[in-house]
Amino acid sequence: MKKGVLLVNLGTPDSNNTGDVRKYLREFLMDERVIDIPFYKRWPLVNLIIAPFRAPKSAAEYKKVWTENGSPLLFYGIECKKLLQERLGEGYHVALGMRYQNPSIESALNELRKNDISEIVVVPLFPQYASATTGSVAQKVMELTQNWQVIPDVSYVQHYHRHPLYIKTFADIGNKYLRSHDYDHVIFSFHGLPERQIIKAGIKTCCKLRGEGGKCVRKSYPKNTFCYRSACFETADLIAKELGLPDDKYSVCFQSRLGKDPWIQPYTEDTIINLTKEGKKSVLAFSPAFVADCLETTVEVGEEYKEVFEENGGEHWQLVESLNDHPMWIKCLEDLVKGNEAHVPEMFD
Protein backbone atom coordinates (compact mmCIF):
# COMPACT_ATOMS: atom_id res chain seq x y z
CA MET A 1 0.00 0.00 0.00
CA LYS A 2 1.16 3.53 -0.73
CA LYS A 3 1.91 6.19 1.81
CA GLY A 4 -0.18 9.32 1.46
CA VAL A 5 1.22 12.84 1.58
CA LEU A 6 -1.15 15.77 2.10
CA LEU A 7 0.29 19.19 1.26
CA VAL A 8 -1.87 22.02 2.64
CA ASN A 9 -1.62 25.75 2.08
CA LEU A 10 -3.89 28.53 3.29
CA GLY A 11 -6.07 28.95 0.22
CA THR A 12 -7.09 31.29 -2.55
CA PRO A 13 -10.32 32.54 -4.12
CA ASP A 14 -11.62 30.60 -7.12
CA SER A 15 -11.21 33.78 -9.18
CA ASN A 16 -10.28 37.41 -8.71
CA ASN A 17 -13.92 38.50 -8.94
CA THR A 18 -15.27 40.34 -5.91
CA GLY A 19 -17.91 37.67 -5.22
CA ASP A 20 -15.37 34.85 -5.08
CA VAL A 21 -13.00 36.94 -2.97
CA ARG A 22 -15.82 37.74 -0.53
CA LYS A 23 -16.68 34.02 -0.30
CA TYR A 24 -13.04 33.20 0.43
CA LEU A 25 -12.72 35.90 3.08
CA ARG A 26 -15.83 34.70 4.86
CA GLU A 27 -14.63 31.12 5.10
CA PHE A 28 -11.12 32.17 6.10
CA LEU A 29 -12.07 34.73 8.74
CA MET A 30 -14.89 32.67 10.24
CA ASP A 31 -12.31 30.08 11.34
CA GLU A 32 -12.33 30.28 15.15
CA ARG A 33 -8.55 29.85 15.18
CA VAL A 34 -8.01 32.81 12.86
CA ILE A 35 -10.28 35.32 14.58
CA ASP A 36 -10.36 33.80 18.05
CA ILE A 37 -13.31 35.60 19.53
CA PRO A 38 -16.77 34.21 20.41
CA PHE A 39 -18.98 33.25 17.46
CA TYR A 40 -21.65 35.83 18.28
CA LYS A 41 -19.00 38.56 17.88
CA ARG A 42 -17.09 36.96 15.02
CA TRP A 43 -20.10 36.39 12.73
CA PRO A 44 -21.27 40.02 12.42
CA LEU A 45 -17.70 41.30 12.33
CA VAL A 46 -16.79 39.08 9.38
CA ASN A 47 -20.06 38.92 7.47
CA LEU A 48 -21.34 42.45 7.98
CA ILE A 49 -18.16 44.49 8.17
CA ILE A 50 -14.89 42.90 7.02
CA ALA A 51 -15.96 40.75 4.07
CA PRO A 52 -18.35 43.23 2.43
CA PHE A 53 -16.01 46.20 2.66
CA ARG A 54 -12.66 44.43 2.21
CA ALA A 55 -13.63 42.19 -0.72
CA PRO A 56 -13.55 44.86 -3.49
CA LYS A 57 -10.10 46.08 -2.39
CA SER A 58 -8.77 42.53 -2.06
CA ALA A 59 -10.19 41.62 -5.47
CA ALA A 60 -8.25 44.52 -7.02
CA GLU A 61 -5.09 43.24 -5.34
CA TYR A 62 -5.69 39.68 -6.55
CA LYS A 63 -5.91 41.02 -10.10
CA LYS A 64 -2.31 42.23 -9.72
CA VAL A 65 -0.97 38.74 -8.99
CA TRP A 66 -3.41 36.64 -11.04
CA THR A 67 -1.86 34.75 -13.97
CA GLU A 68 -3.19 32.65 -16.81
CA ASN A 69 -2.71 29.73 -14.42
CA GLY A 70 -4.72 31.48 -11.71
CA SER A 71 -3.44 32.38 -8.26
CA PRO A 72 0.33 31.86 -7.81
CA LEU A 73 -0.37 30.23 -4.45
CA LEU A 74 -2.39 27.53 -6.21
CA PHE A 75 -0.12 27.31 -9.24
CA TYR A 76 3.01 26.73 -7.16
CA GLY A 77 1.10 24.33 -4.92
CA ILE A 78 0.25 22.21 -7.96
CA GLU A 79 3.87 22.39 -9.16
CA CYS A 80 5.19 21.33 -5.74
CA LYS A 81 2.73 18.44 -5.67
CA LYS A 82 3.93 17.24 -9.09
CA LEU A 83 7.64 17.67 -8.38
CA LEU A 84 7.40 16.07 -4.95
CA GLN A 85 5.53 13.11 -6.43
CA GLU A 86 8.38 12.65 -8.92
CA ARG A 87 10.97 12.68 -6.12
CA LEU A 88 9.06 10.31 -3.84
CA GLY A 89 8.18 7.80 -6.53
CA GLU A 90 5.53 5.10 -6.81
CA GLY A 91 5.47 4.23 -3.12
CA TYR A 92 3.75 7.52 -2.33
CA HIS A 93 0.67 9.40 -3.44
CA VAL A 94 0.84 13.19 -3.03
CA ALA A 95 -2.35 15.28 -2.81
CA LEU A 96 -2.84 19.03 -2.45
CA GLY A 97 -5.52 20.73 -0.39
CA MET A 98 -6.27 24.28 0.68
CA ARG A 99 -7.51 25.07 4.17
CA TYR A 100 -10.04 27.45 2.62
CA GLN A 101 -11.75 27.08 -0.76
CA ASN A 102 -10.42 24.83 -3.54
CA PRO A 103 -9.01 22.28 -3.89
CA SER A 104 -10.34 21.52 -0.42
CA ILE A 105 -8.69 19.39 2.23
CA GLU A 106 -11.73 17.11 2.00
CA SER A 107 -11.20 16.51 -1.73
CA ALA A 108 -7.50 15.83 -1.17
CA LEU A 109 -8.23 13.34 1.64
CA ASN A 110 -10.80 11.57 -0.55
CA GLU A 111 -8.19 11.34 -3.29
CA LEU A 112 -5.80 9.64 -0.87
CA ARG A 113 -8.55 7.41 0.46
CA LYS A 114 -9.41 6.14 -3.03
CA ASN A 115 -5.78 5.21 -3.58
CA ASP A 116 -5.73 2.78 -0.63
CA ILE A 117 -3.01 4.57 1.30
CA SER A 118 -1.72 2.96 4.49
CA GLU A 119 -0.82 6.18 6.31
CA ILE A 120 -0.91 9.95 5.79
CA VAL A 121 1.77 12.53 6.45
CA VAL A 122 0.24 16.00 6.60
CA VAL A 123 2.62 18.77 5.59
CA PRO A 124 1.13 22.23 6.26
CA LEU A 125 3.00 24.72 4.10
CA PHE A 126 3.65 27.03 7.06
CA PRO A 127 7.27 26.83 8.34
CA GLN A 128 6.53 28.35 11.77
CA TYR A 129 3.82 26.74 13.90
CA ALA A 130 0.77 28.85 14.74
CA SER A 131 -2.66 27.82 15.95
CA ALA A 132 -4.26 29.90 13.17
CA THR A 133 -2.40 28.01 10.43
CA THR A 134 -0.86 24.63 11.27
CA GLY A 135 -3.22 24.09 14.19
CA SER A 136 -6.24 24.86 12.02
CA VAL A 137 -5.09 22.39 9.36
CA ALA A 138 -4.62 19.62 11.91
CA GLN A 139 -8.04 20.27 13.44
CA LYS A 140 -9.69 20.14 10.02
CA VAL A 141 -7.96 16.88 9.06
CA MET A 142 -9.03 15.26 12.33
CA GLU A 143 -12.62 16.45 11.86
CA LEU A 144 -12.77 15.02 8.33
CA THR A 145 -11.20 11.64 9.12
CA GLN A 146 -12.87 10.90 12.45
CA ASN A 147 -15.86 9.16 10.84
CA TRP A 148 -13.93 7.06 8.32
CA GLN A 149 -14.54 3.35 8.79
CA VAL A 150 -10.82 2.73 8.52
CA ILE A 151 -8.70 5.57 9.87
CA PRO A 152 -5.08 5.36 8.72
CA ASP A 153 -2.13 6.48 10.79
CA VAL A 154 -1.99 10.26 10.44
CA SER A 155 1.12 12.24 11.37
CA TYR A 156 1.79 15.95 11.13
CA VAL A 157 4.84 18.02 10.30
CA GLN A 158 4.18 20.78 12.81
CA HIS A 159 7.06 23.10 11.96
CA TYR A 160 10.28 23.27 9.99
CA HIS A 161 11.38 26.84 10.58
CA ARG A 162 14.96 25.75 11.21
CA HIS A 163 15.21 22.95 8.64
CA PRO A 164 18.59 23.37 6.88
CA LEU A 165 17.18 23.05 3.36
CA TYR A 166 14.41 25.57 4.03
CA ILE A 167 17.01 28.01 5.36
CA LYS A 168 19.47 27.34 2.53
CA THR A 169 16.83 27.80 -0.16
CA PHE A 170 15.87 31.27 1.06
CA ALA A 171 19.55 32.16 1.39
CA ASP A 172 20.25 30.87 -2.12
CA ILE A 173 17.47 33.00 -3.61
CA GLY A 174 18.52 36.07 -1.62
CA ASN A 175 22.19 35.72 -2.51
CA LYS A 176 21.61 36.55 -6.15
CA TYR A 177 20.41 40.00 -5.07
CA LEU A 178 23.19 40.52 -2.52
CA ARG A 179 25.78 39.72 -5.18
CA SER A 180 24.35 42.29 -7.59
CA HIS A 181 23.83 45.23 -5.21
CA ASP A 182 25.32 46.60 -2.01
CA TYR A 183 22.26 46.86 0.28
CA ASP A 184 22.33 49.08 3.34
CA HIS A 185 20.03 46.74 5.24
CA VAL A 186 18.04 43.50 5.06
CA ILE A 187 14.62 42.97 6.63
CA PHE A 188 12.81 39.73 7.36
CA SER A 189 9.09 40.49 7.39
CA PHE A 190 6.86 37.74 8.79
CA HIS A 191 3.08 37.59 8.87
CA GLY A 192 1.81 38.96 12.16
CA LEU A 193 -0.52 37.51 14.79
CA PRO A 194 -2.49 39.15 17.60
CA GLU A 195 -0.47 39.20 20.81
CA ARG A 196 -3.25 37.32 22.58
CA GLN A 197 -2.69 34.27 20.36
CA ILE A 198 0.94 34.06 21.41
CA ILE A 199 -0.06 34.37 25.06
CA LYS A 200 -2.86 31.79 24.70
CA ALA A 201 -0.34 29.28 23.36
CA GLY A 202 0.95 28.99 26.93
CA ILE A 203 4.51 30.14 26.35
CA LYS A 204 4.73 31.88 29.72
CA THR A 205 7.96 30.88 31.43
CA CYS A 206 10.20 32.23 28.68
CA CYS A 207 7.95 34.77 26.91
CA LYS A 208 9.35 38.27 26.47
CA LEU A 209 6.57 39.46 24.20
CA ARG A 210 6.31 42.79 25.98
CA GLY A 211 9.84 42.90 27.27
CA GLU A 212 12.27 45.77 26.88
CA GLY A 213 12.73 46.56 23.22
CA GLY A 214 10.44 43.72 22.22
CA LYS A 215 13.29 41.24 22.63
CA CYS A 216 12.53 37.58 22.13
CA VAL A 217 14.17 34.26 22.86
CA ARG A 218 15.96 33.78 19.57
CA LYS A 219 16.53 30.05 19.62
CA SER A 220 14.37 26.99 20.17
CA TYR A 221 14.25 24.77 23.18
CA PRO A 222 11.40 22.62 24.55
CA LYS A 223 9.56 25.45 26.30
CA ASN A 224 9.18 27.69 23.26
CA THR A 225 9.12 25.27 20.31
CA PHE A 226 5.57 26.32 19.42
CA CYS A 227 6.02 30.06 20.00
CA TYR A 228 5.42 31.62 16.59
CA ARG A 229 7.24 34.87 17.34
CA SER A 230 10.33 33.16 18.67
CA ALA A 231 10.37 30.79 15.67
CA CYS A 232 10.31 33.77 13.31
CA PHE A 233 13.32 35.32 15.01
CA GLU A 234 15.17 32.02 14.85
CA THR A 235 14.39 31.63 11.15
CA ALA A 236 15.69 35.13 10.41
CA ASP A 237 18.84 34.57 12.43
CA LEU A 238 19.58 31.30 10.61
CA ILE A 239 19.04 32.81 7.15
CA ALA A 240 21.17 35.81 8.13
CA LYS A 241 23.92 33.49 9.33
CA GLU A 242 23.77 31.56 6.06
CA LEU A 243 24.08 34.87 4.20
CA GLY A 244 26.94 36.05 6.41
CA LEU A 245 25.03 39.11 7.67
CA PRO A 246 26.22 40.80 10.89
CA ASP A 247 23.61 41.50 13.57
CA ASP A 248 23.37 45.22 12.76
CA LYS A 249 22.75 44.55 9.07
CA TYR A 250 19.27 43.03 9.41
CA SER A 251 15.95 43.45 11.25
CA VAL A 252 12.95 41.21 12.01
CA CYS A 253 9.44 42.63 11.77
CA PHE A 254 5.78 41.63 11.34
CA GLN A 255 3.24 42.62 8.69
CA SER A 256 -0.48 42.31 7.85
CA ARG A 257 -2.05 43.83 10.94
CA LEU A 258 -5.86 43.65 11.15
CA GLY A 259 -8.05 45.43 13.69
CA LYS A 260 -7.21 47.57 16.70
CA ASP A 261 -5.91 44.93 19.12
CA PRO A 262 -2.11 44.84 19.59
CA TRP A 263 -0.28 42.48 17.25
CA ILE A 264 3.23 41.13 17.68
CA GLN A 265 5.89 43.75 17.12
CA PRO A 266 7.93 45.39 15.73
CA TYR A 267 5.58 46.27 12.86
CA THR A 268 7.07 46.22 9.38
CA GLU A 269 5.90 49.71 8.45
CA ASP A 270 7.41 51.19 11.62
CA THR A 271 10.66 49.34 10.96
CA ILE A 272 10.85 50.73 7.42
CA ILE A 273 10.27 54.31 8.58
CA ASN A 274 12.94 53.95 11.28
CA LEU A 275 15.42 52.62 8.72
CA THR A 276 14.89 55.64 6.49
CA LYS A 277 15.42 57.93 9.50
CA GLU A 278 18.76 56.18 10.00
CA GLY A 279 19.68 57.03 6.43
CA LYS A 280 19.22 53.59 4.87
CA LYS A 281 18.71 54.05 1.14
CA SER A 282 18.57 50.46 -0.12
CA VAL A 283 16.83 47.49 1.49
CA LEU A 284 16.48 43.81 0.58
CA ALA A 285 13.24 42.31 1.92
CA PHE A 286 12.55 38.65 2.71
CA SER A 287 9.13 37.24 3.67
CA PRO A 288 10.05 33.79 5.06
CA ALA A 289 6.65 32.88 6.55
CA PHE A 290 5.45 32.18 2.99
CA VAL A 291 6.77 29.33 0.86
CA ALA A 292 4.88 30.53 -2.24
CA ASP A 293 4.38 34.02 -3.57
CA CYS A 294 0.97 35.55 -2.86
CA LEU A 295 -0.68 38.87 -2.00
CA GLU A 296 1.35 39.22 1.19
CA THR A 297 4.66 38.89 -0.64
CA THR A 298 4.15 40.33 -4.12
CA VAL A 299 1.72 43.14 -3.27
CA GLU A 300 2.16 43.92 0.43
CA VAL A 301 5.95 43.58 0.71
CA GLY A 302 6.87 44.06 -2.94
CA GLU A 303 4.67 47.08 -3.68
CA GLU A 304 3.02 48.64 -0.63
CA TYR A 305 6.09 48.62 1.61
CA LYS A 306 8.21 49.78 -1.30
CA GLU A 307 5.96 52.85 -1.51
CA VAL A 308 6.34 53.47 2.25
CA PHE A 309 10.12 53.18 1.89
CA GLU A 310 10.32 55.57 -1.05
CA GLU A 311 7.87 58.09 0.44
CA ASN A 312 10.16 58.36 3.46
CA GLY A 313 13.37 58.88 1.48
CA GLY A 314 14.41 55.35 0.52
CA GLU A 315 15.72 54.75 -2.99
CA HIS A 316 16.08 51.03 -3.74
CA TRP A 317 13.70 48.36 -2.41
CA GLN A 318 13.95 44.74 -3.54
CA LEU A 319 11.66 41.85 -2.65
CA VAL A 320 13.18 38.37 -2.47
CA GLU A 321 10.73 35.99 -4.09
CA SER A 322 9.48 32.99 -2.15
CA LEU A 323 10.55 29.35 -2.44
CA ASN A 324 7.86 28.56 -5.02
CA ASP A 325 9.11 25.50 -6.98
CA HIS A 326 12.84 25.82 -6.22
CA PRO A 327 14.52 22.35 -6.49
CA MET A 328 16.07 22.64 -3.03
CA TRP A 329 12.64 23.39 -1.55
CA ILE A 330 11.22 20.25 -3.16
CA LYS A 331 14.11 18.30 -1.63
CA CYS A 332 13.21 19.86 1.73
CA LEU A 333 9.61 18.64 1.36
CA GLU A 334 10.88 15.15 0.55
CA ASP A 335 13.06 15.25 3.64
CA LEU A 336 10.11 16.35 5.79
CA VAL A 337 7.95 13.50 4.49
CA LYS A 338 10.62 10.88 5.07
CA GLY A 339 12.27 12.40 8.11
CA ASN A 340 11.69 12.52 11.82
CA GLU A 341 9.93 15.89 12.03
CA ALA A 342 6.52 14.35 11.34
CA HIS A 343 4.72 13.17 14.45
CA VAL A 344 1.27 12.90 15.93
CA PRO A 345 0.59 16.13 17.88
CA GLU A 346 -0.05 15.77 21.59
CA MET A 347 -2.33 18.78 21.79
CA PHE A 348 -3.48 21.84 19.91
CA ASP A 349 -3.85 25.14 21.72
JSON list of N, CA and C in Angstrom, two decimals, residues 223-254:
[
{"chain": "A", "resi": 223, "resn": "LYS", "atom": "N", "xyz": [10.61, 24.59, 25.77]},
{"chain": "A", "resi": 223, "resn": "LYS", "atom": "CA", "xyz": [9.56, 25.45, 26.30]},
{"chain": "A", "resi": 223, "resn": "LYS", "atom": "C", "xyz": [8.97, 26.41, 25.27]},
{"chain": "A", "resi": 224, "resn": "ASN", "atom": "N", "xyz": [9.70, 26.69, 24.20]},
{"chain": "A", "resi": 224, "resn": "ASN", "atom": "CA", "xyz": [9.18, 27.69, 23.26]},
{"chain": "A", "resi": 224, "resn": "ASN", "atom": "C", "xyz": [9.11, 27.17, 21.82]},
{"chain": "A", "resi": 225, "resn": "THR", "atom": "N", "xyz": [9.14, 25.86, 21.64]},
{"chain": "A", "resi": 225, "resn": "THR", "atom": "CA", "xyz": [9.12, 25.27, 20.31]},
{"chain": "A", "resi": 225, "resn": "THR", "atom": "C", "xyz": [7.93, 25.75, 19.50]},
{"chain": "A", "resi": 226, "resn": "PHE", "atom": "N", "xyz": [6.79, 25.95, 20.14]},
{"chain": "A", "resi": 226, "resn": "PHE", "atom": "CA", "xyz": [5.57, 26.32, 19.42]},
{"chain": "A", "resi": 226, "resn": "PHE", "atom": "C", "xyz": [5.24, 27.81, 19.56]},
{"chain": "A", "resi": 227, "resn": "CYS", "atom": "N", "xyz": [6.22, 28.61, 19.95]},
{"chain": "A", "resi": 227, "resn": "CYS", "atom": "CA", "xyz": [6.02, 30.06, 20.00]},
{"chain": "A", "resi": 227, "resn": "CYS", "atom": "C", "xyz": [6.31, 30.62, 18.61]},
{"chain": "A", "resi": 228, "resn": "TYR", "atom": "N", "xyz": [5.28, 31.13, 17.95]},
{"chain": "A", "resi": 228, "resn": "TYR", "atom": "CA", "xyz": [5.42, 31.62, 16.59]},
{"chain": "A", "resi": 228, "resn": "TYR", "atom": "C", "xyz": [6.44, 32.75, 16.50]},
{"chain": "A", "resi": 229, "resn": "ARG", "atom": "N", "xyz": [6.35, 33.71, 17.40]},
{"chain": "A", "resi": 229, "resn": "ARG", "atom": "CA", "xyz": [7.24, 34.87, 17.34]},
{"chain": "A", "resi": 229, "resn": "ARG", "atom": "C", "xyz": [8.70, 34.47, 17.49]},
{"chain": "A", "resi": 230, "resn": "SER", "atom": "N", "xyz": [8.97, 33.62, 18.46]},
{"chain": "A", "resi": 230, "resn": "SER", "atom": "CA", "xyz": [10.33, 33.16, 18.67]},
{"chain": "A", "resi": 230, "resn": "SER", "atom": "C", "xyz": [10.84, 32.38, 17.45]},
{"chain": "A", "resi": 231, "resn": "ALA", "atom": "N", "xyz": [9.97, 31.56, 16.86]},
{"chain": "A", "resi": 231, "resn": "ALA", "atom": "CA", "xyz": [10.37, 30.79, 15.67]},
{"chain": "A", "resi": 231, "resn": "ALA", "atom": "C", "xyz": [10.73, 31.71, 14.51]},
{"chain": "A", "resi": 232, "resn": "CYS", "atom": "N", "xyz": [10.01, 32.81, 14.39]},
{"chain": "A", "resi": 232, "resn": "CYS", "atom": "CA", "xyz": [10.31, 33.77, 13.31]},
{"chain": "A", "resi": 232, "resn": "CYS", "atom": "C", "xyz": [11.69, 34.38, 13.51]},
{"chain": "A", "resi": 233, "resn": "PHE", "atom": "N", "xyz": [12.00, 34.77, 14.73]},
{"chain": "A", "resi": 233, "resn": "PHE", "atom": "CA", "xyz": [13.32, 35.32, 15.01]},
{"chain": "A", "resi": 233, "resn": "PHE", "atom": "C", "xyz": [14.41, 34.30, 14.72]},
{"chain": "A", "resi": 234, "resn": "GLU", "atom": "N", "xyz": [14.16, 33.05, 15.10]},
{"chain": "A", "resi": 234, "resn": "GLU", "atom": "CA", "xyz": [15.17, 32.02, 14.85]},
{"chain": "A", "resi": 234, "resn": "GLU", "atom": "C", "xyz": [15.38, 31.80, 13.36]},
{"chain": "A", "resi": 235, "resn": "THR", "atom": "N", "xyz": [14.28, 31.77, 12.60]},
{"chain": "A", "resi": 235, "resn": "THR", "atom": "CA", "xyz": [14.39, 31.63, 11.15]},
{"chain": "A", "resi": 235, "resn": "THR", "atom": "C", "xyz": [15.24, 32.75, 10.56]},
{"chain": "A", "resi": 236, "resn": "ALA", "atom": "N", "xyz": [14.94, 33.99, 10.93]},
{"chain": "A", "resi": 236, "resn": "ALA", "atom": "CA", "xyz": [15.69, 35.13, 10.41]},
{"chain": "A", "resi": 236, "resn": "ALA", "atom": "C", "xyz": [17.17, 35.04, 10.76]},
{"chain": "A", "resi": 237, "resn": "ASP", "atom": "N", "xyz": [17.45, 34.67, 12.00]},
{"chain": "A", "resi": 237, "resn": "ASP", "atom": "CA", "xyz": [18.84, 34.57, 12.43]},
{"chain": "A", "resi": 237, "resn": "ASP", "atom": "C", "xyz": [19.59, 33.50, 11.63]},
{"chain": "A", "resi": 238, "resn": "LEU", "atom": "N", "xyz": [18.93, 32.39, 11.36]},
{"chain": "A", "resi": 238, "resn": "LEU", "atom": "CA", "xyz": [19.58, 31.30, 10.61]},
{"chain": "A", "resi": 238, "resn": "LEU", "atom": "C", "xyz": [19.81, 31.69, 9.16]},
{"chain": "A", "resi": 239, "resn": "ILE", "atom": "N", "xyz": [18.85, 32.36, 8.54]},
{"chain": "A", "resi": 239, "resn": "ILE", "atom": "CA", "xyz": [19.04, 32.81, 7.15]},
{"chain": "A", "resi": 239, "resn": "ILE", "atom": "C", "xyz": [20.16, 33.86, 7.11]},
{"chain": "A", "resi": 240, "resn": "ALA", "atom": "N", "xyz": [20.14, 34.78, 8.08]},
{"chain": "A", "resi": 240, "resn": "ALA", "atom": "CA", "xyz": [21.17, 35.81, 8.13]},
{"chain": "A", "resi": 240, "resn": "ALA", "atom": "C", "xyz": [22.56, 35.18, 8.30]},
{"chain": "A", "resi": 241, "resn": "LYS", "atom": "N", "xyz": [22.64, 34.17, 9.14]},
{"chain": "A", "resi": 241, "resn": "LYS", "atom": "CA", "xyz": [23.92, 33.49, 9.33]},
{"chain": "A", "resi": 241, "resn": "LYS", "atom": "C", "xyz": [24.38, 32.83, 8.04]},
{"chain": "A", "resi": 242, "resn": "GLU", "atom": "N", "xyz": [23.44, 32.20, 7.33]},
{"chain": "A", "resi": 242, "resn": "GLU", "atom": "CA", "xyz": [23.77, 31.56, 6.06]},
{"chain": "A", "resi": 242, "resn": "GLU", "atom": "C", "xyz": [24.24, 32.59, 5.03]},
{"chain": "A", "resi": 243, "resn": "LEU", "atom": "N", "xyz": [23.70, 33.80, 5.11]},
{"chain": "A", "resi": 243, "resn": "LEU", "atom": "CA", "xyz": [24.08, 34.87, 4.20]},
{"chain": "A", "resi": 243, "resn": "LEU", "atom": "C", "xyz": [25.33, 35.62, 4.65]},
{"chain": "A", "resi": 244, "resn": "GLY", "atom": "N", "xyz": [25.77, 35.36, 5.88]},
{"chain": "A", "resi": 244, "resn": "GLY", "atom": "CA", "xyz": [26.94, 36.05, 6.41]},
{"chain": "A", "resi": 244, "resn": "GLY", "atom": "C", "xyz": [26.65, 37.48, 6.83]},
{"chain": "A", "resi": 245, "resn": "LEU", "atom": "N", "xyz": [25.40, 37.76, 7.27]},
{"chain": "A", "resi": 245, "resn": "LEU", "atom": "CA", "xyz": [25.03, 39.11, 7.67]},
{"chain": "A", "resi": 245, "resn": "LEU", "atom": "C", "xyz": [25.37, 39.36, 9.14]},
{"chain": "A", "resi": 246, "resn": "PRO", "atom": "N", "xyz": [26.01, 40.46, 9.47]},
{"chain": "A", "resi": 246, "resn": "PRO", "atom": "CA", "xyz": [26.22, 40.80, 10.89]},
{"chain": "A", "resi": 246, "resn": "PRO", "atom": "C", "xyz": [24.90, 41.23, 11.52]},
{"chain": "A", "resi": 247, "resn": "ASP", "atom": "N", "xyz": [24.85, 41.22, 12.85]},
{"chain": "A", "resi": 247, "resn": "ASP", "atom": "CA", "xyz": [23.61, 41.50, 13.57]},
{"chain": "A", "resi": 247, "resn": "ASP", "atom": "C", "xyz": [23.03, 42.87, 13.24]},
{"chain": "A", "resi": 248, "resn": "ASP", "atom": "N", "xyz": [23.87, 43.87, 13.01]},
{"chain": "A", "resi": 248, "resn": "ASP", "atom": "CA", "xyz": [23.37, 45.22, 12.76]},
{"chain": "A", "resi": 248, "resn": "ASP", "atom": "C", "xyz": [22.97, 45.45, 11.31]},
{"chain": "A", "resi": 249, "resn": "LYS", "atom": "N", "xyz": [23.05, 44.41, 10.50]},
{"chain": "A", "resi": 249, "resn": "LYS", "atom": "CA", "xyz": [22.75, 44.55, 9.07]},
{"chain": "A", "resi": 249, "resn": "LYS", "atom": "C", "xyz": [21.32, 44.12, 8.74]},
{"chain": "A", "resi": 250, "resn": "TYR", "atom": "N", "xyz": [20.62, 43.51, 9.71]},
{"chain": "A", "resi": 250, "resn": "TYR", "atom": "CA", "xyz": [19.27, 43.03, 9.41]},
{"chain": "A", "resi": 250, "resn": "TYR", "atom": "C", "xyz": [18.32, 43.26, 10.58]},
{"chain": "A", "resi": 251, "resn": "SER", "atom": "N", "xyz": [17.01, 43.26, 10.25]},
{"chain": "A", "resi": 251, "resn": "SER", "atom": "CA", "xyz": [15.95, 43.45, 11.25]},
{"chain": "A", "resi": 251, "resn": "SER", "atom": "C", "xyz": [14.84, 42.44, 11.01]},
{"chain": "A", "resi": 252, "resn": "VAL", "atom": "N", "xyz": [14.11, 42.10, 12.08]},
{"chain": "A", "resi": 252, "resn": "VAL", "atom": "CA", "xyz": [12.95, 41.21, 12.01]},
{"chain": "A", "resi": 252, "resn": "VAL", "atom": "C", "xyz": [11.71, 42.04, 12.34]},
{"chain": "A", "resi": 253, "resn": "CYS", "atom": "N", "xyz": [10.66, 41.86, 11.54]},
{"chain": "A", "resi": 253, "resn": "CYS", "atom": "CA", "xyz": [9.44, 42.63, 11.77]},
{"chain": "A", "resi": 253, "resn": "CYS", "atom": "C", "xyz": [8.22, 41.83, 11.31]},
{"chain": "A", "resi": 254, "resn": "PHE", "atom": "N", "xyz": [7.01, 42.37, 11.56]},
{"chain": "A", "resi": 254, "resn": "PHE", "atom": "CA", "xyz": [5.78, 41.63, 11.34]},
{"chain": "A", "resi": 254, "resn": "PHE", "atom": "C", "xyz": [4.76, 42.49, 10.60]}
]
